[in-house]
């Protein structure tokens, strides 16, 4: 956002009616209405803390509150009153930005700049923790230091952490997930990907845990609904928290990702989906427990497949290699630049190769660990860290992190099944055990009882013994370990606890080795980025940092494509006619009967588009989004709410790595479809009135 004044003329010519400078003020309108869910984006849309986001962002909360007898995923959910609203899934948060400050010189000060390896990482972490601790003296706030440009710049971000989050409304799966995985990343699309949370605080306006005495949060800013509908060519911008892009990566990183990492991920994801489907097919409750995980795996499964197809048909690696060679030629152009940049550019290539080799070696290791073993290791690490003063504990294990631990432990109850977990682990463990002894983790092998030459049957017997010897699958037993001391762990015979204790020392040693590498990478990568920024500046080009889950802005226009991935012309809008045409009554295209009846009767009310003569569902726009942008508010030229971004198109998602301005399109759900569905199908009149739509 702070870079927007540099493109003020472009923003104005694109159609923005607001002063571009207002978008640099993250706590003012409209940026102050944009919030993070800690993985998705969202926005306040009423003065009573109502939050709009994507259906797939509230999906876990809907699943968490669902049972076979009350299947909210299938039927949807609507709270007509505050009292009917349901607690969101454990650990759900709404983060409201309060302050952002550049702290680069406080993180990498003169002393830190002289350090290398683990000492550098430790010093950076120490400085970050000190800033965070000072910031979080304001109780109820969550503060984090975000790294930009590969560790070249750092910003301290202070956010109000709203811990009482409640599910307000989600349409039926046949609306919110219409088209399922078949239509995911595809166009034309007809998905009502929206849902609503509400933020609650104590009566004095402070962040608080769930309580019946809490009251709806009153935001300083909230978005007003647009009165006029969008049309093709209109200005549109999306404000949200994109997770990660990789546009400044080295050629070797591109090669490793697309030639090995993504193919391995796709293969493993396909196997996991098949296993979960097989193991849950006869148990409706277990299927609900894994619904969120399946949705998440499916999303990235298809995403990575699309990236691989786009990569195979491109000259991306060749262009990246050429660009990198040009950078090195520029660096070698003067003695001063050679002295400042050359050695770090050479060093970073070697360090990245080392890191990628380790990732390849350990690919099956983490997924070969039973979930309760991973839980036991985390709990034992927490117990050890709790013996230290808070400032000396590892980041992630401080007092500030305890509520998250409790939430994660609680959330296991509705997201874990031993039979399913065992099947998933056995699939990975078989591949892991087949690796050469030198490529395996000897400490893990010893703790699990894995030996050379074990067959799948042998490994299954090992797992059966491990699972049978543990009580961590029990909710009360699991929660009790949050209060235990290290000696309690050492004295216990629980199989997963014993394994966690046996793996602890070696795990710390490996972590320290990783931090030595990370420290060297941070130092070299930051200087590589400094060189790249200087190089691009010499050509008159600005460089924006890769996405890192902090608030960003993207702007463009509503636009179809003259040639879609399927060779046809893509229109800018889809309509409810397409919903009726696709509806099958079952599976992924199971549109609700009430919705189909309203479409057939042309019961559109005031939500029909004058030109389309019907209700628009989704629209395409020339916007630049990625994972984490899900649920981002789409605004018109006046800063009014006109929909929610939720997807991209399959042939352009490689833009995370290689942005293609001509092809890239964002898919968003049109506000008019949301309001029509809420009014004419789900009868959510209370929410429509609250948002000012009535």
XYZ file of C-alpha atoms in Angstrom:
694
model
C 0.000 0.000 0.000
C 2.775 2.488 0.768
C 3.917 2.184 -2.865
C 0.570 3.318 -4.313
C 1.532 7.011 -4.636
C 4.135 5.823 -7.173
C 1.277 4.594 -9.397
C -1.253 7.313 -8.547
C -1.586 8.401 -12.185
C -2.186 4.820 -13.271
C -4.819 4.349 -10.564
C -6.641 7.507 -11.584
C -6.536 6.687 -15.279
C -7.868 3.205 -14.456
C -10.903 4.878 -12.903
C -10.324 5.161 -9.147
C -12.501 7.930 -7.699
C -10.807 7.925 -4.268
C -7.571 9.760 -3.556
C -4.859 7.042 -3.966
C -3.128 8.415 -0.866
C -6.050 7.223 1.286
C -5.152 3.619 0.439
C -1.761 4.022 2.114
C -3.444 4.587 5.495
C -4.025 1.063 6.754
C -6.180 2.075 9.713
C -8.404 4.495 7.772
C -11.205 3.867 5.265
C -11.318 1.639 3.296
C -8.202 -0.279 4.399
C -9.292 -0.195 8.034
C -12.335 -2.316 7.170
C -10.162 -5.122 5.761
C -9.262 -7.912 8.190
C -7.331 -11.159 8.198
C -8.606 -14.532 9.365
C -5.050 -15.844 9.625
C -5.194 -17.696 6.293
C -8.051 -15.993 4.486
C -9.008 -12.360 3.991
C -12.282 -10.742 5.026
C -13.937 -7.381 5.707
C -16.366 -5.707 8.065
C -19.678 -5.025 6.320
C -21.768 -3.672 9.181
C -21.365 -1.531 12.315
C -22.072 -4.633 14.416
C -18.948 -6.598 13.553
C -20.416 -8.636 10.697
C -17.598 -10.037 8.562
C -17.922 -11.157 4.934
C -15.559 -13.760 3.519
C -15.616 -16.839 1.294
C -17.673 -19.957 1.953
C -14.502 -22.018 1.773
C -12.981 -19.793 4.491
C -15.830 -20.586 6.927
C -15.992 -24.202 5.733
C -14.125 -25.655 8.724
C -16.474 -23.851 11.101
C -19.520 -25.182 9.277
C -18.059 -28.696 9.309
C -17.082 -28.365 12.983
C -20.694 -27.590 13.893
C -22.136 -30.300 11.648
C -23.282 -33.778 12.566
C -24.943 -36.439 10.418
C -28.275 -35.444 12.019
C -27.659 -31.724 11.538
C -25.577 -31.431 8.383
C -24.951 -27.712 8.056
C -22.584 -28.275 5.131
C -25.342 -29.807 3.038
C -28.190 -27.591 4.207
C -26.481 -24.303 5.004
C -26.758 -22.266 8.180
C -28.434 -18.979 9.076
C -28.602 -17.348 12.499
C -31.685 -15.153 12.619
C -30.543 -13.620 15.907
C -27.262 -13.044 17.731
C -28.234 -15.801 20.154
C -28.406 -18.371 17.336
C -24.861 -17.709 16.118
C -22.478 -20.630 16.641
C -18.855 -20.617 17.887
C -16.474 -20.886 14.924
C -14.005 -23.776 14.826
C -11.447 -23.703 17.683
C -8.621 -21.267 17.052
C -10.608 -19.055 14.694
C -9.442 -15.452 14.812
C -10.210 -12.076 13.262
C -7.212 -9.736 13.079
C -7.850 -5.988 12.821
C -4.796 -3.928 11.850
C -4.036 -1.083 14.251
C -0.495 0.003 13.388
C 2.314 -0.718 10.888
C 5.903 0.513 11.312
C 9.172 -0.043 9.450
C 11.588 -1.627 11.967
C 14.327 -2.760 9.573
C 17.071 -0.899 11.440
C 15.922 -2.405 14.755
C 15.990 -5.981 13.430
C 19.214 -5.838 11.412
C 21.164 -3.340 13.468
C 24.915 -2.829 13.309
C 25.657 -5.761 15.595
C 23.375 -8.211 13.771
C 24.787 -7.193 10.387
C 28.167 -8.614 11.442
C 26.763 -12.053 12.325
C 26.318 -15.141 10.163
C 24.503 -18.482 10.373
C 22.600 -19.493 13.498
C 23.998 -16.564 15.497
C 22.394 -14.223 12.973
C 19.041 -16.043 13.142
C 19.124 -16.034 16.947
C 19.913 -12.299 17.060
C 17.152 -11.490 14.566
C 14.690 -13.576 16.589
C 15.780 -11.874 19.821
C 15.187 -8.430 18.328
C 11.835 -9.496 16.892
C 10.685 -10.936 20.235
C 11.681 -7.741 22.058
C 9.672 -5.585 19.641
C 6.709 -7.959 19.782
C 6.769 -8.116 23.599
C 6.773 -4.332 23.873
C 3.963 -4.074 21.316
C 1.850 -6.738 23.033
C 1.903 -4.911 26.343
C -1.299 -3.538 24.865
C -3.349 -6.531 26.011
C -5.523 -8.236 23.417
C -3.308 -7.372 20.475
C -1.201 -9.673 18.339
C 2.011 -8.250 16.968
C 4.265 -9.763 14.321
C 7.355 -8.753 12.412
C 6.943 -9.355 8.679
C 9.929 -9.778 6.384
C 9.987 -8.206 2.906
C 12.326 -8.694 -0.058
C 13.871 -11.864 1.342
C 14.834 -10.266 4.662
C 15.947 -6.887 3.343
C 13.173 -4.968 5.122
C 11.060 -5.658 8.236
C 7.752 -4.180 9.424
C 6.125 -4.488 12.850
C 2.397 -5.066 12.434
C 0.053 -4.592 15.384
C -3.426 -6.146 15.178
C -6.353 -6.495 17.542
C -6.791 -10.265 17.959
C -10.490 -11.024 18.190
C -10.806 -14.473 19.750
C -14.573 -14.812 19.993
C -15.565 -15.537 16.406
C -19.022 -16.864 15.569
C -20.561 -18.395 12.473
C -23.492 -16.307 11.254
C -24.442 -17.553 7.799
C -23.249 -19.912 5.102
C -25.342 -21.011 2.133
C -25.797 -24.692 1.357
C -22.880 -26.588 -0.154
C -24.854 -26.638 -3.401
C -24.396 -22.856 -3.553
C -21.161 -22.131 -1.684
C -19.295 -25.010 -3.296
C -21.373 -25.396 -6.459
C -19.260 -27.096 -9.109
C -16.941 -28.581 -6.486
C -13.539 -29.703 -7.633
C -14.727 -30.106 -11.218
C -15.199 -26.350 -11.590
C -12.409 -25.310 -9.203
C -9.987 -22.930 -11.018
C -12.250 -23.066 -14.100
C -14.354 -20.635 -16.139
C -17.269 -20.301 -16.661
C -17.985 -20.543 -12.929
C -21.237 -20.389 -10.956
C -20.173 -20.583 -7.310
C -21.704 -18.605 -4.440
C -18.454 -18.631 -2.476
C -19.497 -16.435 0.442
C -20.147 -16.756 4.163
C -20.359 -14.588 7.266
C -18.724 -14.467 10.688
C -19.288 -12.011 13.507
C -16.589 -10.603 15.770
C -17.325 -10.470 19.492
C -15.486 -8.673 22.310
C -16.045 -8.068 26.026
C -18.511 -5.401 27.136
C -15.634 -2.931 27.505
C -14.556 -3.542 23.900
C -11.544 -5.741 24.663
C -10.453 -8.964 23.023
C -11.848 -11.909 24.987
C -12.451 -15.642 24.815
C -15.951 -16.873 23.970
C -18.547 -15.807 26.528
C -22.310 -15.398 26.435
C -21.724 -11.972 27.963
C -19.602 -10.753 25.025
C -21.029 -8.220 22.604
C -20.560 -7.636 18.853
C -17.399 -5.679 18.022
C -17.973 -2.145 16.711
C -15.416 -1.560 13.936
C -14.016 1.884 13.282
C -14.685 1.326 9.575
C -16.935 -0.984 7.577
C -17.675 -1.284 3.878
C -20.877 0.039 2.365
C -22.641 -2.070 -0.243
C -22.586 -0.725 -3.797
C -25.941 0.467 -5.049
C -24.969 0.152 -8.703
C -23.955 -3.168 -10.220
C -20.726 -3.752 -12.099
C -20.459 -3.873 -15.845
C -17.639 -4.928 -18.148
C -14.805 -2.393 -18.245
C -15.500 -1.004 -14.764
C -12.633 -0.287 -12.379
C -12.287 -2.850 -9.607
C -9.749 -3.379 -6.838
C -9.220 -6.130 -4.304
C -7.848 -5.538 -0.800
C -6.616 -8.500 1.194
C -3.818 -10.599 2.636
C -2.195 -12.655 -0.166
C -0.143 -15.493 1.285
C 2.864 -16.026 -0.906
C 4.205 -15.343 -4.369
C 7.611 -16.354 -5.724
C 8.433 -13.845 -8.440
C 11.918 -13.008 -7.171
C 13.113 -16.621 -6.971
C 16.363 -17.863 -8.499
C 16.371 -20.016 -11.657
C 17.509 -23.023 -9.599
C 14.501 -22.594 -7.310
C 12.185 -22.511 -10.319
C 13.745 -25.684 -11.702
C 13.582 -27.536 -8.379
C 9.965 -26.525 -7.792
C 8.547 -27.467 -11.188
C 10.772 -30.430 -11.989
C 10.575 -32.106 -8.590
C 8.670 -30.434 -5.729
C 5.286 -29.835 -7.399
C 5.189 -33.220 -9.189
C 5.954 -34.945 -5.873
C 3.250 -32.896 -4.140
C 0.660 -33.731 -6.805
C 1.381 -37.448 -6.566
C 1.226 -37.462 -2.761
C -1.957 -35.365 -2.702
C -3.735 -37.669 -5.145
C -2.857 -40.657 -2.978
C -4.038 -38.900 0.201
C -7.387 -37.988 -1.346
C -7.935 -41.574 -2.493
C -7.069 -42.949 0.948
C -9.374 -40.534 2.803
C -12.215 -41.302 0.377
C -11.739 -45.051 0.864
C -11.433 -44.901 4.643
C -14.433 -42.590 5.205
C -16.878 -43.911 2.593
C -18.996 -45.845 5.106
C -18.914 -43.363 7.979
C -20.749 -40.058 7.621
C -19.287 -38.585 10.815
C -15.691 -39.377 9.832
C -16.329 -37.941 6.384
C -17.442 -34.685 8.037
C -14.298 -34.684 10.213
C -12.089 -34.784 7.125
C -14.238 -32.530 4.913
C -12.103 -29.462 5.572
C -8.842 -31.312 4.976
C -10.163 -32.838 1.752
C -11.278 -29.417 0.497
C -7.837 -27.970 1.265
C -5.926 -30.816 -0.384
C -8.155 -30.721 -3.450
C -7.642 -26.999 -3.867
C -3.850 -27.207 -3.959
C -3.888 -30.517 -5.838
C -5.594 -28.931 -8.811
C -3.636 -25.685 -8.379
C -0.276 -27.430 -8.650
C -1.463 -29.526 -11.595
C -2.467 -26.334 -13.400
C 0.893 -24.736 -12.665
C 2.740 -27.737 -14.044
C 0.739 -27.653 -17.288
C 1.369 -23.910 -17.695
C 5.063 -24.364 -16.931
C 5.449 -27.178 -19.453
C 4.055 -24.937 -22.192
C 6.205 -21.918 -21.296
C 9.714 -20.534 -21.655
C 9.640 -19.386 -18.033
C 12.859 -21.063 -16.885
C 14.739 -19.816 -19.942
C 13.545 -16.241 -19.321
C 14.366 -16.493 -15.629
C 17.847 -17.782 -16.435
C 18.390 -14.944 -18.918
C 17.211 -12.313 -16.406
C 19.516 -13.693 -13.733
C 22.455 -13.673 -16.143
C 21.692 -10.031 -17.000
C 21.673 -9.161 -13.292
C 25.076 -10.790 -12.799
C 26.465 -8.979 -15.861
C 25.252 -5.675 -14.390
C 26.799 -6.506 -11.001
C 30.114 -7.306 -12.670
C 29.968 -4.009 -14.570
C 31.762 -1.955 -11.912
C 34.254 -2.732 -9.115
C 31.920 -1.157 -6.549
C 29.010 -3.426 -7.495
C 31.274 -6.467 -7.577
C 32.450 -5.669 -4.064
C 28.930 -5.099 -2.738
C 26.956 -7.894 -4.419
C 28.981 -10.518 -6.322
C 29.988 -12.857 -3.494
C 26.469 -13.017 -2.010
C 24.893 -13.821 -5.392
C 27.370 -16.672 -5.833
C 26.803 -17.787 -2.245
C 23.002 -17.779 -2.409
C 22.979 -20.170 -5.348
C 25.036 -22.708 -3.372
C 22.961 -22.305 -0.213
C 19.650 -22.742 -2.044
C 20.962 -25.915 -3.680
C 21.859 -27.261 -0.227
C 18.399 -26.441 1.159
C 16.619 -28.012 -1.822
C 18.661 -31.221 -1.473
C 17.597 -31.494 2.170
C 13.941 -30.931 1.274
C 14.097 -33.703 -1.308
C 15.719 -36.094 1.162
C 13.127 -35.420 3.878
C 10.023 -35.289 1.670
C 8.358 -38.399 3.146
C 9.608 -37.887 6.694
C 7.013 -35.461 8.054
C 4.042 -37.253 6.481
C 5.328 -40.547 7.935
C 4.740 -39.237 11.452
C 1.374 -40.149 13.020
C -0.603 -37.053 13.930
C -0.542 -37.949 17.615
C 3.243 -38.330 17.496
C 3.509 -34.844 16.020
C 1.156 -33.630 18.745
C 3.266 -35.344 21.428
C 6.467 -33.772 20.079
C 4.865 -30.325 20.124
C 3.577 -30.834 23.663
C 6.972 -32.035 24.908
C 8.731 -29.120 23.244
C 6.241 -26.783 24.919
C 6.900 -28.376 28.328
C 10.643 -27.866 27.893
C 10.279 -24.292 26.692
C 8.002 -23.500 29.648
C 10.911 -24.143 32.010
C 12.664 -21.044 30.609
C 11.912 -17.344 31.149
C 9.377 -16.234 28.558
C 11.843 -14.015 26.661
C 14.240 -16.951 26.234
C 11.681 -19.388 24.845
C 11.655 -20.261 21.178
C 9.293 -18.095 19.151
C 5.996 -19.950 18.891
C 6.250 -21.366 22.426
C 5.831 -18.216 24.500
C 2.968 -17.291 26.811
C 1.384 -15.383 23.907
C 1.120 -18.673 21.993
C -0.632 -20.776 24.668
C -4.201 -20.000 23.506
C -3.295 -21.310 20.057
C -1.944 -24.535 21.523
C -5.166 -25.051 23.456
C -7.262 -24.361 20.370
C -5.258 -26.797 18.249
C -5.570 -29.522 20.865
C -9.325 -28.942 21.057
C -9.771 -28.860 17.275
C -8.345 -32.388 16.939
C -11.617 -33.813 18.259
C -13.542 -32.926 15.102
C -10.738 -33.375 12.567
C -9.051 -36.681 13.494
C -9.819 -40.365 13.159
C -7.253 -43.014 14.080
C -8.199 -45.389 11.243
C -7.851 -42.683 8.592
C -4.656 -41.304 10.083
C -3.076 -44.759 10.214
C -3.859 -45.397 6.546
C -2.383 -42.031 5.483
C 0.772 -42.578 7.549
C 1.279 -46.134 6.273
C 1.217 -44.889 2.672
C 4.024 -42.376 3.349
C 5.925 -44.619 5.745
C 6.202 -47.364 3.118
C 7.911 -44.939 0.740
C 10.072 -43.458 3.483
C 11.265 -46.873 4.706
C 12.233 -47.847 1.153
C 14.845 -45.073 1.061
C 18.517 -45.871 1.597
C 19.516 -45.992 5.259
C 21.719 -42.910 4.836
C 18.740 -40.894 3.520
C 16.500 -41.774 6.453
C 16.404 -40.201 9.904
C 18.066 -42.663 12.283
C 16.485 -41.047 15.321
C 12.968 -41.339 13.862
C 13.640 -44.941 12.845
C 14.763 -45.879 16.358
C 11.802 -44.174 18.034
C 9.318 -45.825 15.687
C 11.038 -49.220 15.507
C 11.737 -49.060 11.770
C 14.471 -51.312 10.399
C 15.987 -51.930 6.966
C 14.054 -54.285 4.719
C 10.686 -53.976 6.450
C 7.700 -54.858 4.284
C 4.399 -52.968 4.218
C 2.986 -55.668 6.498
C 5.849 -55.160 8.965
C 5.331 -51.406 8.953
C 1.598 -51.815 9.500
C 2.362 -53.958 12.559
C 4.720 -51.246 13.851
C 1.986 -48.638 13.480
C -0.649 -50.846 15.087
C 1.594 -51.218 18.131
C 2.306 -47.481 18.301
C -1.343 -46.425 18.024
C -2.522 -49.112 20.469
C 0.024 -47.958 23.045
C -1.192 -44.358 23.170
C -4.127 -42.585 24.820
C -3.502 -39.240 23.094
C -6.506 -39.857 20.855
C -8.648 -39.157 23.916
C -9.556 -35.461 24.219
C -9.183 -35.178 28.006
C -5.896 -37.089 28.039
C -4.495 -34.917 25.259
C -5.506 -31.656 26.935
C -3.976 -32.709 30.277
C -0.496 -32.805 28.736
C -0.602 -29.040 28.238
C -0.010 -28.710 31.994
C 2.668 -31.407 32.430
C 6.380 -30.975 33.180
C 9.267 -32.520 31.188
C 9.796 -35.161 33.908
C 6.173 -36.240 33.521
C 6.829 -36.959 29.856
C 10.032 -38.871 30.600
C 8.288 -41.091 33.127
C 5.276 -41.927 30.954
C 4.781 -45.162 28.986
C 2.453 -43.757 26.311
C 3.993 -44.908 23.017
C 3.794 -41.541 21.277
C 4.999 -39.673 24.356
C 7.974 -42.046 24.657
C 8.811 -41.550 20.975
C 8.582 -37.772 21.359
C 11.009 -37.827 24.291
C 13.419 -40.102 22.390
C 13.384 -37.765 19.359
C 13.725 -34.510 21.252
C 17.498 -34.004 21.488
C 18.118 -34.983 17.876
C 15.232 -32.759 16.781
C 16.807 -29.757 18.501
C 20.147 -30.557 16.879
C 18.585 -30.708 13.400
C 16.735 -27.468 14.080
C 20.021 -25.754 14.957
C 21.616 -27.055 11.757
C 18.668 -25.734 9.764
C 18.995 -22.357 11.475
C 22.672 -22.185 10.584
C 21.689 -22.615 6.941
C 18.727 -20.222 7.284
C 20.936 -17.508 8.745
C 23.350 -17.711 5.847
C 20.483 -17.740 3.354
C 18.865 -14.679 4.979
C 22.082 -12.683 4.752
C 22.841 -13.605 1.151
C 19.235 -13.429 -0.097
C 18.717 -9.951 1.327
C 21.783 -8.696 -0.516
C 20.694 -10.498 -3.695
C 17.375 -8.621 -3.467
C 19.205 -5.362 -2.810
C 21.154 -5.953 -6.027
C 17.988 -6.806 -7.952
C 16.176 -3.684 -6.756
C 19.164 -1.514 -7.740
C 19.361 -3.242 -11.127
C 15.643 -2.745 -11.834
C 15.851 0.871 -10.678
C 18.684 1.455 -13.167
C 16.174 0.439 -15.866
C 13.484 2.742 -14.466
C 11.388 -0.093 -13.025
C 9.889 -0.330 -9.516
C 10.028 -3.604 -7.587
C 7.249 -4.639 -5.226
C 7.943 -7.377 -2.675
C 6.606 -10.900 -2.968
C 3.376 -11.536 -1.058
C 3.941 -12.448 2.596
C 0.450 -12.501 4.172
C 0.421 -8.750 4.794
C -2.176 -6.304 3.496
C -1.862 -5.616 -0.251
C -3.783 -3.903 -3.041
C -4.397 -5.044 -6.612
C -6.445 -3.092 -9.163
C -7.720 -3.602 -12.692
C -10.995 -3.843 -14.550
C -13.868 -6.225 -15.099
C -12.935 -8.057 -18.290
C -13.474 -11.337 -20.066
C -10.859 -12.885 -22.317
C -10.859 -13.044 -26.109
C -9.385 -16.531 -25.880
C -9.940 -18.747 -22.881
C -7.899 -21.786 -21.960
C -10.455 -23.880 -23.839
C -10.084 -21.779 -26.999
C -13.443 -20.043 -26.578
C -14.192 -16.418 -25.772
C -14.798 -15.888 -22.068
C -17.539 -13.418 -21.174
C -16.990 -11.179 -18.158
C -20.035 -12.494 -16.258
C -21.859 -15.742 -15.640
C -25.510 -15.788 -14.561
C -28.005 -17.968 -12.716
C -29.004 -19.429 -16.089
C -25.738 -21.344 -15.917
C -26.595 -22.640 -12.453
C -29.832 -24.124 -13.736
C -28.091 -25.558 -16.800
C -25.392 -27.267 -14.738
C -27.599 -28.477 -11.869
C -27.870 -32.255 -11.651
C -29.530 -32.675 -8.269
C -26.616 -34.670 -6.898
C -22.922 -34.415 -6.101
C -20.944 -31.304 -6.954
C -23.796 -29.680 -8.899
C -26.546 -30.180 -6.325
C -28.148 -26.737 -6.411
C -30.896 -26.356 -3.753
C -34.433 -26.950 -4.973
C -35.570 -23.577 -3.609
C -32.881 -21.816 -5.616
C -33.757 -23.626 -8.844
C -37.422 -22.800 -8.322
C -36.614 -19.103 -7.903
C -34.498 -19.166 -11.073
C -37.252 -20.922 -13.025
C -39.847 -18.402 -11.809
C -37.447 -15.525 -12.651
C -37.913 -14.332 -9.108
C -34.991 -11.916 -9.322
C -36.398 -8.822 -7.625
C -34.062 -5.832 -7.857
C -30.951 -7.959 -8.342
C -31.262 -8.636 -12.075
C -28.692 -6.877 -14.257
C -30.413 -4.570 -16.804
C -28.227 -5.748 -19.677
C -28.070 -9.432 -18.751
C -31.780 -9.562 -17.846
C -30.951 -11.972 -15.030
C -28.822 -12.240 -11.885
C -25.042 -12.281 -12.408
C -23.191 -14.940 -10.387
C -19.444 -14.561 -10.916
C -17.260 -12.094 -12.801
C -13.733 -11.984 -14.192
C -11.307 -9.141 -13.529
C -7.702 -8.329 -14.411
C -6.545 -8.629 -10.800
C -3.438 -10.172 -9.269
C -4.311 -12.487 -6.367
C -3.004 -15.669 -4.777
C -3.718 -17.987 -1.835
C -4.672 -15.947 1.231
C -6.621 -13.509 -0.948
C -9.619 -15.814 -0.573
C -12.406 -13.743 0.936
C -10.845 -10.437 -0.120
C -13.301 -7.609 -0.627
C -13.725 -6.447 -4.207
C -14.438 -2.710 -4.337
C -15.592 -0.364 -7.079
C -14.091 3.011 -7.999
C -15.788 4.676 -5.006
C -14.544 2.098 -2.518
C -17.920 0.355 -2.234
C -18.271 -3.393 -1.706
C -19.202 -5.203 -4.932
C -18.184 -8.806 -4.264
C -15.587 -11.263 -3.011
C -12.517 -12.633 -4.759
C -12.278 -16.403 -4.450
C -10.330 -17.987 -7.287
C -8.181 -17.652 -10.383
C -8.211 -19.491 -13.703
C -6.212 -22.665 -14.111
C -4.062 -21.462 -17.000
C -3.009 -18.301 -15.168
C -2.278 -19.487 -11.615
C 1.386 -19.844 -12.526
C 1.332 -16.055 -12.069
C 2.390 -16.813 -8.470
C 5.780 -17.352 -10.090
C 5.487 -15.743 -13.512
C 2.897 -12.975 -13.790
C 1.201 -12.772 -17.187
C -0.776 -9.545 -17.499
C -2.676 -10.610 -20.599
C -3.908 -13.966 -19.296
C -4.295 -13.501 -15.559
C -7.879 -13.271 -14.334
C -9.413 -13.299 -10.870
C -12.816 -14.915 -10.341
C -15.108 -13.134 -7.884
C -18.656 -13.695 -6.671
C -20.903 -10.767 -7.575
C -22.578 -8.937 -4.682
C -25.887 -9.085 -6.547
C -25.831 -12.886 -6.477
C -25.019 -12.907 -2.760
C -27.894 -10.554 -1.981
C -30.343 -12.340 -4.287
C -29.558 -15.731 -2.744
C -29.849 -14.294 0.772
C -33.158 -12.555 -0.003
C -35.003 -14.903 -2.318
C -33.663 -18.309 -1.262
C -32.225 -18.290 2.268
C -34.512 -15.529 3.635
C -31.633 -13.823 5.464
C -33.603 -10.589 5.847
C -32.005 -9.819 9.201
C -28.527 -9.689 7.642
C -29.689 -7.750 4.596
C -31.179 -5.117 6.873
C -28.013 -5.012 8.986
C -25.831 -4.418 5.908
C -28.138 -1.702 4.573
C -29.341 -3.734 1.598
C -33.005 -3.366 2.554
